[in-house]
C-alpha cells in the first residue's frame, strides 16, 4: 500500500507506537516458537492452564483435552500429543488462525528464504495450513547478480537463491488449492532492468502456467527501448505469452552507500537515477499528452537514435526558467 493512502503510516512513528501500545492489552502473554526455522509470536489464550479441584490440588491428567463433540478419539489423541503441553489450546488456536488466513486472504512472500523453507515444510501434510493457500503474492527485489547468475551460474554466493528459484514451479505445485499467483520482480541496483534476461528468469513461471490451472499476473519494470531484445524480453511486439505481464516504472530515487561514520556504520545518500521513461515528468509541456502517449513518443525517439538525455536536460532548463518567470510576475 502507498504510504500516502494509509492514515496510520502518515502519522509520526512515536504516535504509531503509542497506538500499537494501546491496542495490545495490558499483561498480554505471547508464545514464541520456531516455525520453518523462524521465530513466530502467537497470543497465549490460556496464561494459567492449571486445573484445580475443590481441595486445591492441581489436576493435569489429560482428560481436560477431550473433545466432547466428537465420537472418536482422534482429536483427543492429537491434543494429548501436543508439544505445547498444558498450552494445547494456544497451539490449536494458532493453527486454526493460520488455516483461516491461508483459505481466505492473499498471503505475501517477500524473500527467497521463505520460498526455500516451503520446499521442506511437508506441505502435503493434511494438518499443514500452507496446503490451503489459495492466493499467493510473491514480491522479490533481489541483487542484479542473482538475475545475471540465472544465465551464467558462476556466482557461488547466489547458488542457494538460484537453486530455490529454479524449482519454484515444483514448490508451488505442492499447494493443491492454489488458484491465483501474483509475481513482482525487480533488482535492487541502479542499472536498467533491461540487463535481465526475462525469458530465462521466468522459465519456472512458464512451466507452472503450463502444468497448473492458475490465474497468474506478473509485474515487471518497463523495458528500455535502447536495450530490449525479443529473444531476451517479453516485448510488446510478441504475442502468445503464457501469462499477462504488467509493466511498472522503476523507482528513480535510490539509497547509495556514501561513507562510514565514526562507529564504522555505513551511511547512505539519495541519488536520482533514471530508467525508461525519462520524459514523463515534463508533461506540463505537452498539455494534450497522456502518460501513455508521452512514453510512446519517447520510445520513438530512442528508436530514431535521438539524444533523449540531452532533450531531457533542455526540458529541465526550460521548466526552471518557466517557474522563475512565474515567480517574478
PDB file of C-alpha atoms in Angstrom:
ATOM      1  CA  UNK A   1       0.000   0.000   0.000  1.00  0.00           C
ATOM      2  CA  UNK A   2       1.140   3.505  -0.798  1.00  0.00           C
ATOM      3  CA  UNK A   3       2.139   5.229   2.458  1.00  0.00           C
ATOM      4  CA  UNK A   4       0.160   8.310   1.430  1.00  0.00           C
ATOM      5  CA  UNK A   5      -3.051   6.258   1.261  1.00  0.00           C
ATOM      6  CA  UNK A   6      -2.764   4.755   4.756  1.00  0.00           C
ATOM      7  CA  UNK A   7      -3.668   7.272   7.505  1.00  0.00           C
ATOM      8  CA  UNK A   8      -1.752   5.301  10.137  1.00  0.00           C
ATOM      9  CA  UNK A   9       1.504   5.496   8.167  1.00  0.00           C
ATOM     10  CA  UNK A  10       1.191   9.254   7.755  1.00  0.00           C
ATOM     11  CA  UNK A  11       1.495   9.969  11.484  1.00  0.00           C
ATOM     12  CA  UNK A  12       4.903  10.205  13.252  1.00  0.00           C
ATOM     13  CA  UNK A  13       6.406   6.918  14.416  1.00  0.00           C
ATOM     14  CA  UNK A  14       6.121   7.929  18.096  1.00  0.00           C
ATOM     15  CA  UNK A  15       2.347   8.283  17.751  1.00  0.00           C
ATOM     16  CA  UNK A  16       2.099   4.982  15.882  1.00  0.00           C
ATOM     17  CA  UNK A  17       3.927   3.198  18.699  1.00  0.00           C
ATOM     18  CA  UNK A  18       1.503   4.688  21.228  1.00  0.00           C
ATOM     19  CA  UNK A  19      -1.401   3.400  19.128  1.00  0.00           C
ATOM     20  CA  UNK A  20       0.119  -0.079  18.991  1.00  0.00           C
ATOM     21  CA  UNK A  21       0.656   0.001  22.753  1.00  0.00           C
ATOM     22  CA  UNK A  22      -2.999   0.926  23.261  1.00  0.00           C
ATOM     23  CA  UNK A  23      -4.186  -1.932  21.035  1.00  0.00           C
ATOM     24  CA  UNK A  24      -2.170  -4.559  22.927  1.00  0.00           C
ATOM     25  CA  UNK A  25      -3.976  -5.360  26.201  1.00  0.00           C
ATOM     26  CA  UNK A  26      -2.076  -4.938  29.450  1.00  0.00           C
ATOM     27  CA  UNK A  27      -0.307  -8.020  30.761  1.00  0.00           C
ATOM     28  CA  UNK A  28      -0.775  -9.876  27.466  1.00  0.00           C
ATOM     29  CA  UNK A  29       1.245 -13.045  27.114  1.00  0.00           C
ATOM     30  CA  UNK A  30       2.613 -14.486  23.886  1.00  0.00           C
ATOM     31  CA  UNK A  31       4.205 -17.718  22.765  1.00  0.00           C
ATOM     32  CA  UNK A  32       7.466 -17.568  20.858  1.00  0.00           C
ATOM     33  CA  UNK A  33       8.350 -20.707  18.933  1.00  0.00           C
ATOM     34  CA  UNK A  34      10.220 -21.826  15.851  1.00  0.00           C
ATOM     35  CA  UNK A  35       8.242 -22.369  12.686  1.00  0.00           C
ATOM     36  CA  UNK A  36      10.088 -23.188   9.475  1.00  0.00           C
ATOM     37  CA  UNK A  37      13.350 -22.155  11.192  1.00  0.00           C
ATOM     38  CA  UNK A  38      11.943 -18.733  12.035  1.00  0.00           C
ATOM     39  CA  UNK A  39      10.729 -17.218  15.301  1.00  0.00           C
ATOM     40  CA  UNK A  40       6.951 -16.817  15.461  1.00  0.00           C
ATOM     41  CA  UNK A  41       4.803 -14.984  18.008  1.00  0.00           C
ATOM     42  CA  UNK A  42       1.255 -16.053  18.856  1.00  0.00           C
ATOM     43  CA  UNK A  43      -1.080 -14.913  21.612  1.00  0.00           C
ATOM     44  CA  UNK A  44      -1.405 -17.061  24.724  1.00  0.00           C
ATOM     45  CA  UNK A  45      -5.127 -17.724  25.251  1.00  0.00           C
ATOM     46  CA  UNK A  46      -4.677 -19.686  28.468  1.00  0.00           C
ATOM     47  CA  UNK A  47      -1.984 -17.968  30.566  1.00  0.00           C
ATOM     48  CA  UNK A  48      -2.644 -20.164  33.633  1.00  0.00           C
ATOM     49  CA  UNK A  49      -3.517 -23.616  32.256  1.00  0.00           C
ATOM     50  CA  UNK A  50      -3.670 -25.407  35.619  1.00  0.00           C
ATOM     51  CA  UNK A  51      -6.866 -27.096  36.776  1.00  0.00           C
ATOM     52  CA  UNK A  52      -7.684 -27.417  40.467  1.00  0.00           C
ATOM     53  CA  UNK A  53     -10.275 -29.479  42.303  1.00  0.00           C
ATOM     54  CA  UNK A  54     -12.253 -28.494  45.370  1.00  0.00           C
ATOM     55  CA  UNK A  55      -9.264 -29.367  47.559  1.00  0.00           C
ATOM     56  CA  UNK A  56      -6.999 -27.012  45.655  1.00  0.00           C
ATOM     57  CA  UNK A  57      -4.917 -29.827  44.190  1.00  0.00           C
ATOM     58  CA  UNK A  58      -3.617 -29.342  40.667  1.00  0.00           C
ATOM     59  CA  UNK A  59      -5.289 -31.616  38.111  1.00  0.00           C
ATOM     60  CA  UNK A  60      -3.480 -32.266  34.864  1.00  0.00           C
ATOM     61  CA  UNK A  61      -4.396 -35.733  33.665  1.00  0.00           C
ATOM     62  CA  UNK A  62      -5.159 -35.052  30.008  1.00  0.00           C
ATOM     63  CA  UNK A  63      -8.918 -35.528  30.343  1.00  0.00           C
ATOM     64  CA  UNK A  64      -9.301 -31.756  30.117  1.00  0.00           C
ATOM     65  CA  UNK A  65      -8.282 -32.029  26.447  1.00  0.00           C
ATOM     66  CA  UNK A  66     -11.089 -34.388  25.483  1.00  0.00           C
ATOM     67  CA  UNK A  67     -13.288 -33.253  22.591  1.00  0.00           C
ATOM     68  CA  UNK A  68     -16.817 -33.876  23.828  1.00  0.00           C
ATOM     69  CA  UNK A  69     -18.326 -33.084  20.417  1.00  0.00           C
ATOM     70  CA  UNK A  70     -16.530 -35.946  18.665  1.00  0.00           C
ATOM     71  CA  UNK A  71     -17.479 -39.617  18.634  1.00  0.00           C
ATOM     72  CA  UNK A  72     -13.869 -40.689  18.040  1.00  0.00           C
ATOM     73  CA  UNK A  73     -10.643 -40.189  19.958  1.00  0.00           C
ATOM     74  CA  UNK A  74      -8.734 -38.681  17.020  1.00  0.00           C
ATOM     75  CA  UNK A  75      -8.874 -35.042  18.188  1.00  0.00           C
ATOM     76  CA  UNK A  76      -8.288 -36.028  21.813  1.00  0.00           C
ATOM     77  CA  UNK A  77      -5.250 -38.118  20.873  1.00  0.00           C
ATOM     78  CA  UNK A  78      -3.815 -35.265  18.784  1.00  0.00           C
ATOM     79  CA  UNK A  79      -4.205 -32.846  21.701  1.00  0.00           C
ATOM     80  CA  UNK A  80      -2.529 -35.319  24.066  1.00  0.00           C
ATOM     81  CA  UNK A  81       0.474 -35.436  21.727  1.00  0.00           C
ATOM     82  CA  UNK A  82       0.867 -31.633  21.677  1.00  0.00           C
ATOM     83  CA  UNK A  83       4.399 -30.461  22.448  1.00  0.00           C
ATOM     84  CA  UNK A  84       2.829 -27.327  23.918  1.00  0.00           C
ATOM     85  CA  UNK A  85       1.742 -29.300  26.991  1.00  0.00           C
ATOM     86  CA  UNK A  86      -0.977 -27.534  29.000  1.00  0.00           C
ATOM     87  CA  UNK A  87      -0.930 -24.747  26.392  1.00  0.00           C
ATOM     88  CA  UNK A  88      -2.555 -27.056  23.825  1.00  0.00           C
ATOM     89  CA  UNK A  89      -5.428 -24.570  23.420  1.00  0.00           C
ATOM     90  CA  UNK A  90      -2.932 -21.918  22.303  1.00  0.00           C
ATOM     91  CA  UNK A  91      -1.462 -24.268  19.691  1.00  0.00           C
ATOM     92  CA  UNK A  92      -4.922 -25.209  18.449  1.00  0.00           C
ATOM     93  CA  UNK A  93      -5.981 -21.574  18.055  1.00  0.00           C
ATOM     94  CA  UNK A  94      -2.676 -20.711  16.348  1.00  0.00           C
ATOM     95  CA  UNK A  95      -3.204 -23.475  13.770  1.00  0.00           C
ATOM     96  CA  UNK A  96      -6.860 -22.537  13.236  1.00  0.00           C
ATOM     97  CA  UNK A  97      -5.945 -18.897  12.559  1.00  0.00           C
ATOM     98  CA  UNK A  98      -3.182 -19.902  10.133  1.00  0.00           C
ATOM     99  CA  UNK A  99      -5.610 -22.178   8.314  1.00  0.00           C
ATOM    100  CA  UNK A 100      -8.228 -19.415   8.117  1.00  0.00           C
ATOM    101  CA  UNK A 101      -5.675 -16.930   6.786  1.00  0.00           C
ATOM    102  CA  UNK A 102      -4.483 -19.416   4.167  1.00  0.00           C
ATOM    103  CA  UNK A 103      -8.029 -20.049   2.957  1.00  0.00           C
ATOM    104  CA  UNK A 104      -9.404 -16.500   2.961  1.00  0.00           C
ATOM    105  CA  UNK A 105      -6.575 -13.999   2.434  1.00  0.00           C
ATOM    106  CA  UNK A 106      -3.812 -13.214  -0.037  1.00  0.00           C
ATOM    107  CA  UNK A 107      -0.527 -14.295   1.522  1.00  0.00           C
ATOM    108  CA  UNK A 108       2.566 -12.251   0.661  1.00  0.00           C
ATOM    109  CA  UNK A 109       6.103 -13.614   0.457  1.00  0.00           C
ATOM    110  CA  UNK A 110       8.934 -11.112   0.092  1.00  0.00           C
ATOM    111  CA  UNK A 111      12.093 -13.234   0.200  1.00  0.00           C
ATOM    112  CA  UNK A 112      13.511 -16.385  -1.348  1.00  0.00           C
ATOM    113  CA  UNK A 113      14.401 -17.806   2.071  1.00  0.00           C
ATOM    114  CA  UNK A 114      10.711 -18.305   2.871  1.00  0.00           C
ATOM    115  CA  UNK A 115      10.174 -19.984  -0.502  1.00  0.00           C
ATOM    116  CA  UNK A 116      13.181 -22.214   0.227  1.00  0.00           C
ATOM    117  CA  UNK A 117      11.629 -23.342   3.517  1.00  0.00           C
ATOM    118  CA  UNK A 118       8.351 -24.102   1.764  1.00  0.00           C
ATOM    119  CA  UNK A 119      10.235 -26.823  -0.059  1.00  0.00           C
ATOM    120  CA  UNK A 120      10.870 -28.593   3.255  1.00  0.00           C
ATOM    121  CA  UNK A 121       7.611 -27.761   5.031  1.00  0.00           C
ATOM    122  CA  UNK A 122       5.818 -31.062   4.323  1.00  0.00           C
ATOM    123  CA  UNK A 123       3.080 -29.087   2.603  1.00  0.00           C
ATOM    124  CA  UNK A 124       1.291 -32.270   1.583  1.00  0.00           C
ATOM    125  CA  UNK A 125       0.502 -32.988   5.234  1.00  0.00           C
ATOM    126  CA  UNK A 126      -3.233 -32.670   5.886  1.00  0.00           C
ATOM    127  CA  UNK A 127      -2.633 -30.607   9.022  1.00  0.00           C
ATOM    128  CA  UNK A 128      -0.285 -28.128   7.337  1.00  0.00           C
ATOM    129  CA  UNK A 129      -2.258 -24.892   6.776  1.00  0.00           C
ATOM    130  CA  UNK A 130       0.021 -23.983   3.857  1.00  0.00           C
ATOM    131  CA  UNK A 131      -1.744 -26.683   1.884  1.00  0.00           C
ATOM    132  CA  UNK A 132      -4.848 -24.482   1.792  1.00  0.00           C
ATOM    133  CA  UNK A 133      -3.248 -21.332   0.345  1.00  0.00           C
ATOM    134  CA  UNK A 134      -5.487 -20.110  -2.458  1.00  0.00           C
ATOM    135  CA  UNK A 135      -3.989 -16.736  -3.388  1.00  0.00           C
ATOM    136  CA  UNK A 136      -0.274 -16.055  -3.184  1.00  0.00           C
ATOM    137  CA  UNK A 137       1.676 -12.878  -3.884  1.00  0.00           C
ATOM    138  CA  UNK A 138       5.460 -13.071  -4.291  1.00  0.00           C
ATOM    139  CA  UNK A 139       7.357  -9.768  -4.274  1.00  0.00           C
ATOM    140  CA  UNK A 140      11.109 -10.045  -4.792  1.00  0.00           C
ATOM    141  CA  UNK A 141      13.652  -7.244  -5.053  1.00  0.00           C
ATOM    142  CA  UNK A 142      16.890  -9.148  -5.459  1.00  0.00           C
ATOM    143  CA  UNK A 143      20.504  -8.309  -6.329  1.00  0.00           C
ATOM    144  CA  UNK A 144      21.172  -7.833 -10.023  1.00  0.00           C
ATOM    145  CA  UNK A 145      23.863 -10.519  -9.748  1.00  0.00           C
ATOM    146  CA  UNK A 146      21.163 -13.043  -8.866  1.00  0.00           C
ATOM    147  CA  UNK A 147      19.326 -12.438 -12.135  1.00  0.00           C
ATOM    148  CA  UNK A 148      22.573 -12.463 -14.114  1.00  0.00           C
ATOM    149  CA  UNK A 149      23.575 -15.766 -12.487  1.00  0.00           C
ATOM    150  CA  UNK A 150      20.476 -17.433 -13.951  1.00  0.00           C
ATOM    151  CA  UNK A 151      22.200 -17.081 -17.341  1.00  0.00           C
ATOM    152  CA  UNK A 152      25.786 -17.600 -16.217  1.00  0.00           C
ATOM    153  CA  UNK A 153      25.761 -19.597 -12.942  1.00  0.00           C
ATOM    154  CA  UNK A 154      29.277 -18.661 -11.877  1.00  0.00           C
ATOM    155  CA  UNK A 155      28.495 -16.630  -8.737  1.00  0.00           C
ATOM    156  CA  UNK A 156      28.654 -19.144  -5.871  1.00  0.00           C
ATOM    157  CA  UNK A 157      27.092 -16.623  -3.486  1.00  0.00           C
ATOM    158  CA  UNK A 158      23.839 -16.930  -5.428  1.00  0.00           C
ATOM    159  CA  UNK A 159      23.774 -20.742  -5.520  1.00  0.00           C
ATOM    160  CA  UNK A 160      21.071 -21.308  -2.870  1.00  0.00           C
ATOM    161  CA  UNK A 161      18.884 -18.483  -4.177  1.00  0.00           C
ATOM    162  CA  UNK A 162      19.324 -19.680  -7.758  1.00  0.00           C
ATOM    163  CA  UNK A 163      18.504 -23.281  -6.819  1.00  0.00           C
ATOM    164  CA  UNK A 164      15.364 -22.200  -4.954  1.00  0.00           C
ATOM    165  CA  UNK A 165      14.136 -20.020  -7.806  1.00  0.00           C
ATOM    166  CA  UNK A 166      14.744 -22.638 -10.492  1.00  0.00           C
ATOM    167  CA  UNK A 167      12.456 -25.125  -8.736  1.00  0.00           C
ATOM    168  CA  UNK A 168       9.789 -22.568  -7.829  1.00  0.00           C
ATOM    169  CA  UNK A 169       7.270 -24.319 -10.072  1.00  0.00           C
ATOM    170  CA  UNK A 170       7.754 -27.621  -8.231  1.00  0.00           C
ATOM    171  CA  UNK A 171       7.431 -25.922  -4.840  1.00  0.00           C
ATOM    172  CA  UNK A 172       4.226 -24.095  -5.742  1.00  0.00           C
ATOM    173  CA  UNK A 173       2.795 -27.178  -7.416  1.00  0.00           C
ATOM    174  CA  UNK A 174       2.542 -28.699  -3.916  1.00  0.00           C
ATOM    175  CA  UNK A 175      -0.058 -26.059  -2.991  1.00  0.00           C
ATOM    176  CA  UNK A 176      -3.013 -28.122  -4.139  1.00  0.00           C
ATOM    177  CA  UNK A 177      -5.597 -25.369  -3.563  1.00  0.00           C
ATOM    178  CA  UNK A 178      -3.579 -22.523  -5.102  1.00  0.00           C
ATOM    179  CA  UNK A 179      -5.715 -20.695  -7.658  1.00  0.00           C
ATOM    180  CA  UNK A 180      -4.025 -17.306  -8.137  1.00  0.00           C
ATOM    181  CA  UNK A 181      -0.406 -16.156  -8.200  1.00  0.00           C
ATOM    182  CA  UNK A 182       0.894 -12.604  -8.374  1.00  0.00           C
ATOM    183  CA  UNK A 183       4.594 -12.096  -9.008  1.00  0.00           C
ATOM    184  CA  UNK A 184       6.509  -8.810  -8.751  1.00  0.00           C
ATOM    185  CA  UNK A 185      10.180  -8.776  -9.719  1.00  0.00           C
ATOM    186  CA  UNK A 186      12.879  -6.115  -9.724  1.00  0.00           C
ATOM    187  CA  UNK A 187      16.556  -5.888  -8.873  1.00  0.00           C
ATOM    188  CA  UNK A 188      17.942  -3.662  -6.132  1.00  0.00           C
ATOM    189  CA  UNK A 189      20.598  -1.884  -8.197  1.00  0.00           C
ATOM    190  CA  UNK A 190      20.618   1.321 -10.197  1.00  0.00           C
ATOM    191  CA  UNK A 191      21.228  -0.263 -13.626  1.00  0.00           C
ATOM    192  CA  UNK A 192      18.405  -0.645 -16.102  1.00  0.00           C
ATOM    193  CA  UNK A 193      16.152  -3.671 -15.609  1.00  0.00           C
ATOM    194  CA  UNK A 194      16.675  -4.472 -19.296  1.00  0.00           C
ATOM    195  CA  UNK A 195      20.002  -6.135 -18.427  1.00  0.00           C
ATOM    196  CA  UNK A 196      17.925  -9.029 -17.059  1.00  0.00           C
ATOM    197  CA  UNK A 197      17.019 -11.916 -19.348  1.00  0.00           C
ATOM    198  CA  UNK A 198      13.291 -12.021 -18.600  1.00  0.00           C
ATOM    199  CA  UNK A 199      12.624 -15.176 -20.582  1.00  0.00           C
ATOM    200  CA  UNK A 200      15.298 -17.110 -18.697  1.00  0.00           C
ATOM    201  CA  UNK A 201      14.214 -15.667 -15.369  1.00  0.00           C
ATOM    202  CA  UNK A 202      10.554 -16.585 -15.805  1.00  0.00           C
ATOM    203  CA  UNK A 203      11.121 -20.147 -17.002  1.00  0.00           C
ATOM    204  CA  UNK A 204       9.785 -21.600 -13.694  1.00  0.00           C
ATOM    205  CA  UNK A 205       6.626 -19.485 -14.021  1.00  0.00           C
ATOM    206  CA  UNK A 206       6.181 -20.594 -17.627  1.00  0.00           C
ATOM    207  CA  UNK A 207       6.413 -24.243 -16.568  1.00  0.00           C
ATOM    208  CA  UNK A 208       3.949 -23.604 -13.755  1.00  0.00           C
ATOM    209  CA  UNK A 209       1.481 -21.913 -16.104  1.00  0.00           C
ATOM    210  CA  UNK A 210       1.633 -24.888 -18.452  1.00  0.00           C
ATOM    211  CA  UNK A 211       1.136 -27.508 -15.728  1.00  0.00           C
ATOM    212  CA  UNK A 212      -1.318 -25.995 -13.238  1.00  0.00           C
ATOM    213  CA  UNK A 213      -4.683 -24.270 -13.598  1.00  0.00           C
ATOM    214  CA  UNK A 214      -3.692 -20.869 -12.222  1.00  0.00           C
ATOM    215  CA  UNK A 215      -4.547 -17.227 -12.726  1.00  0.00           C
ATOM    216  CA  UNK A 216      -1.076 -15.662 -12.997  1.00  0.00           C
ATOM    217  CA  UNK A 217      -0.188 -11.974 -13.155  1.00  0.00           C
ATOM    218  CA  UNK A 218       3.455 -10.929 -13.467  1.00  0.00           C
ATOM    219  CA  UNK A 219       4.617  -7.357 -12.814  1.00  0.00           C
ATOM    220  CA  UNK A 220       7.999  -6.302 -14.215  1.00  0.00           C
ATOM    221  CA  UNK A 221       9.824  -2.986 -14.698  1.00  0.00           C
ATOM    222  CA  UNK A 222       9.445  -1.239 -18.035  1.00  0.00           C
ATOM    223  CA  UNK A 223      11.942  -2.177 -20.699  1.00  0.00           C
ATOM    224  CA  UNK A 224      14.375   0.392 -22.054  1.00  0.00           C
ATOM    225  CA  UNK A 225      13.862   0.685 -25.852  1.00  0.00           C
ATOM    226  CA  UNK A 226      17.588   1.103 -26.383  1.00  0.00           C
ATOM    227  CA  UNK A 227      18.440  -2.301 -24.903  1.00  0.00           C
ATOM    228  CA  UNK A 228      15.381  -4.546 -25.242  1.00  0.00           C
ATOM    229  CA  UNK A 229      15.648  -7.697 -27.379  1.00  0.00           C
ATOM    230  CA  UNK A 230      12.845 -10.018 -28.386  1.00  0.00           C
ATOM    231  CA  UNK A 231      14.832 -13.180 -27.620  1.00  0.00           C
ATOM    232  CA  UNK A 232      15.538 -11.990 -24.046  1.00  0.00           C
ATOM    233  CA  UNK A 233      12.480  -9.944 -23.135  1.00  0.00           C
ATOM    234  CA  UNK A 234       8.704 -10.104 -23.262  1.00  0.00           C
ATOM    235  CA  UNK A 235       8.290  -7.244 -25.724  1.00  0.00           C
ATOM    236  CA  UNK A 236       5.014  -5.733 -26.874  1.00  0.00           C
ATOM    237  CA  UNK A 237       5.705  -6.920 -30.405  1.00  0.00           C
ATOM    238  CA  UNK A 238       5.277 -10.562 -29.450  1.00  0.00           C
ATOM    239  CA  UNK A 239       2.007 -12.269 -28.540  1.00  0.00           C
ATOM    240  CA  UNK A 240       1.114 -15.640 -27.103  1.00  0.00           C
ATOM    241  CA  UNK A 241       2.853 -15.111 -23.769  1.00  0.00           C
ATOM    242  CA  UNK A 242       1.865 -17.811 -21.242  1.00  0.00           C
ATOM    243  CA  UNK A 243       0.678 -15.195 -18.702  1.00  0.00           C
ATOM    244  CA  UNK A 244      -0.162 -11.484 -18.683  1.00  0.00           C
ATOM    245  CA  UNK A 245       2.676  -9.088 -17.861  1.00  0.00           C
ATOM    246  CA  UNK A 246       2.085  -5.663 -16.381  1.00  0.00           C
ATOM    247  CA  UNK A 247       4.863  -3.070 -16.659  1.00  0.00           C
ATOM    248  CA  UNK A 248       5.772  -0.563 -13.959  1.00  0.00           C
ATOM    249  CA  UNK A 249       8.152   2.374 -13.873  1.00  0.00           C
ATOM    250  CA  UNK A 250      11.193   1.691 -11.721  1.00  0.00           C
ATOM    251  CA  UNK A 251      11.845   3.841  -8.693  1.00  0.00           C
ATOM    252  CA  UNK A 252      14.083   6.717  -9.677  1.00  0.00           C
ATOM    253  CA  UNK A 253      15.482   7.587  -6.244  1.00  0.00           C
ATOM    254  CA  UNK A 254      17.978   5.194  -4.676  1.00  0.00           C
ATOM    255  CA  UNK A 255      19.862   4.890  -1.403  1.00  0.00           C
ATOM    256  CA  UNK A 256      23.548   4.817  -2.378  1.00  0.00           C
ATOM    257  CA  UNK A 257      26.411   3.874   0.009  1.00  0.00           C
ATOM    258  CA  UNK A 258      28.219   7.089   0.834  1.00  0.00           C
ATOM    259  CA  UNK A 259      30.713   6.722   3.666  1.00  0.00           C
ATOM    260  CA  UNK A 260      31.411   5.116   7.020  1.00  0.00           C
ATOM    261  CA  UNK A 261      30.542   7.097  10.125  1.00  0.00           C
ATOM    262  CA  UNK A 262      32.656   7.306  13.291  1.00  0.00           C
ATOM    263  CA  UNK A 263      31.389   3.929  14.526  1.00  0.00           C
ATOM    264  CA  UNK A 264      32.121   2.199  11.229  1.00  0.00           C
ATOM    265  CA  UNK A 265      28.469   2.018  10.168  1.00  0.00           C
ATOM    266  CA  UNK A 266      27.609   2.512   6.507  1.00  0.00           C
ATOM    267  CA  UNK A 267      25.968   5.850   5.736  1.00  0.00           C
ATOM    268  CA  UNK A 268      23.795   6.379   2.678  1.00  0.00           C
ATOM    269  CA  UNK A 269      22.792   9.217   0.408  1.00  0.00           C
ATOM    270  CA  UNK A 270      19.887   9.601  -2.004  1.00  0.00           C
ATOM    271  CA  UNK A 271      20.535   9.887  -5.734  1.00  0.00           C
ATOM    272  CA  UNK A 272      18.168  10.213  -8.672  1.00  0.00           C
ATOM    273  CA  UNK A 273      18.973   7.630 -11.355  1.00  0.00           C
ATOM    274  CA  UNK A 274      16.505   7.344 -14.216  1.00  0.00           C
ATOM    275  CA  UNK A 275      15.418   4.379 -16.293  1.00  0.00           C
ATOM    276  CA  UNK A 276      12.896   4.470 -19.133  1.00  0.00           C
ATOM    277  CA  UNK A 277      10.838   6.626 -19.406  1.00  0.00           C
ATOM    278  CA  UNK A 278      12.704   9.810 -18.520  1.00  0.00           C
ATOM    279  CA  UNK A 279      10.437  12.485 -20.063  1.00  0.00           C
ATOM    280  CA  UNK A 280       7.082  11.863 -18.346  1.00  0.00           C
ATOM    281  CA  UNK A 281       7.861  14.365 -15.584  1.00  0.00           C
ATOM    282  CA  UNK A 282       7.637  17.128 -18.212  1.00  0.00           C
ATOM    283  CA  UNK A 283       4.010  16.500 -19.152  1.00  0.00           C
ATOM    284  CA  UNK A 284       3.238  20.151 -18.371  1.00  0.00           C
ATOM    285  CA  UNK A 285       4.951  20.994 -21.672  1.00  0.00           C
ATOM    286  CA  UNK A 286       2.552  18.695 -23.541  1.00  0.00           C
ATOM    287  CA  UNK A 287      -0.905  19.613 -22.345  1.00  0.00           C
ATOM    288  CA  UNK A 288      -2.652  17.256 -24.754  1.00  0.00           C
ATOM    289  CA  UNK A 289      -0.420  14.257 -23.948  1.00  0.00           C
ATOM    290  CA  UNK A 290      -1.258  11.414 -21.602  1.00  0.00           C
ATOM    291  CA  UNK A 291       1.495   9.489 -19.832  1.00  0.00           C
ATOM    292  CA  UNK A 292       0.990   6.626 -22.275  1.00  0.00           C
ATOM    293  CA  UNK A 293       1.389   8.905 -25.295  1.00  0.00           C
ATOM    294  CA  UNK A 294       4.438  10.584 -23.795  1.00  0.00           C
ATOM    295  CA  UNK A 295       6.060   7.170 -23.306  1.00  0.00           C
ATOM    296  CA  UNK A 296       5.192   6.175 -26.869  1.00  0.00           C
ATOM    297  CA  UNK A 297       6.794   9.349 -28.244  1.00  0.00           C
ATOM    298  CA  UNK A 298       9.909   8.810 -26.154  1.00  0.00           C
ATOM    299  CA  UNK A 299      10.124   5.235 -27.391  1.00  0.00           C
ATOM    300  CA  UNK A 300      10.105   6.556 -30.977  1.00  0.00           C
ATOM    301  CA  UNK A 301      12.905   8.984 -30.099  1.00  0.00           C
ATOM    302  CA  UNK A 302      15.088   6.156 -28.789  1.00  0.00           C
ATOM    303  CA  UNK A 303      14.323   4.097 -31.910  1.00  0.00           C
ATOM    304  CA  UNK A 304      15.398   7.010 -34.150  1.00  0.00           C
ATOM    305  CA  UNK A 305      18.635   7.362 -32.237  1.00  0.00           C
ATOM    306  CA  UNK A 306      17.760  10.787 -30.790  1.00  0.00           C
ATOM    307  CA  UNK A 307      19.778  12.100 -27.847  1.00  0.00           C
ATOM    308  CA  UNK A 308      16.962  11.709 -25.320  1.00  0.00           C
ATOM    309  CA  UNK A 309      19.159  12.574 -22.319  1.00  0.00           C
ATOM    310  CA  UNK A 310      20.010  15.927 -23.925  1.00  0.00           C
ATOM    311  CA  UNK A 311      16.330  16.534 -24.674  1.00  0.00           C
ATOM    312  CA  UNK A 312      15.559  15.926 -21.014  1.00  0.00           C
ATOM    313  CA  UNK A 313      18.188  18.449 -19.935  1.00  0.00           C
ATOM    314  CA  UNK A 314      16.693  21.030 -22.292  1.00  0.00           C
ATOM    315  CA  UNK A 315      13.217  20.405 -20.895  1.00  0.00           C
ATOM    316  CA  UNK A 316      14.590  20.661 -17.367  1.00  0.00           C
ATOM    317  CA  UNK A 317      16.217  24.034 -18.024  1.00  0.00           C
ATOM    318  CA  UNK A 318      13.054  25.285 -19.727  1.00  0.00           C
ATOM    319  CA  UNK A 319      10.981  24.213 -16.720  1.00  0.00           C
ATOM    320  CA  UNK A 320      13.282  26.109 -14.337  1.00  0.00           C
ATOM    321  CA  UNK A 321      13.084  29.257 -16.483  1.00  0.00           C
ATOM    322  CA  UNK A 322       9.292  28.998 -16.666  1.00  0.00           C
ATOM    323  CA  UNK A 323       8.980  28.699 -12.889  1.00  0.00           C
ATOM    324  CA  UNK A 324      11.354  31.621 -12.340  1.00  0.00           C
ATOM    325  CA  UNK A 325       9.244  33.769 -14.682  1.00  0.00           C
ATOM    326  CA  UNK A 326       6.073  32.806 -12.822  1.00  0.00           C
ATOM    327  CA  UNK A 327       7.646  33.788  -9.503  1.00  0.00           C
ATOM    328  CA  UNK A 328       8.754  37.117 -10.951  1.00  0.00           C
ATOM    329  CA  UNK A 329       5.211  38.067 -12.008  1.00  0.00           C
TER     330      UNK A 329
END
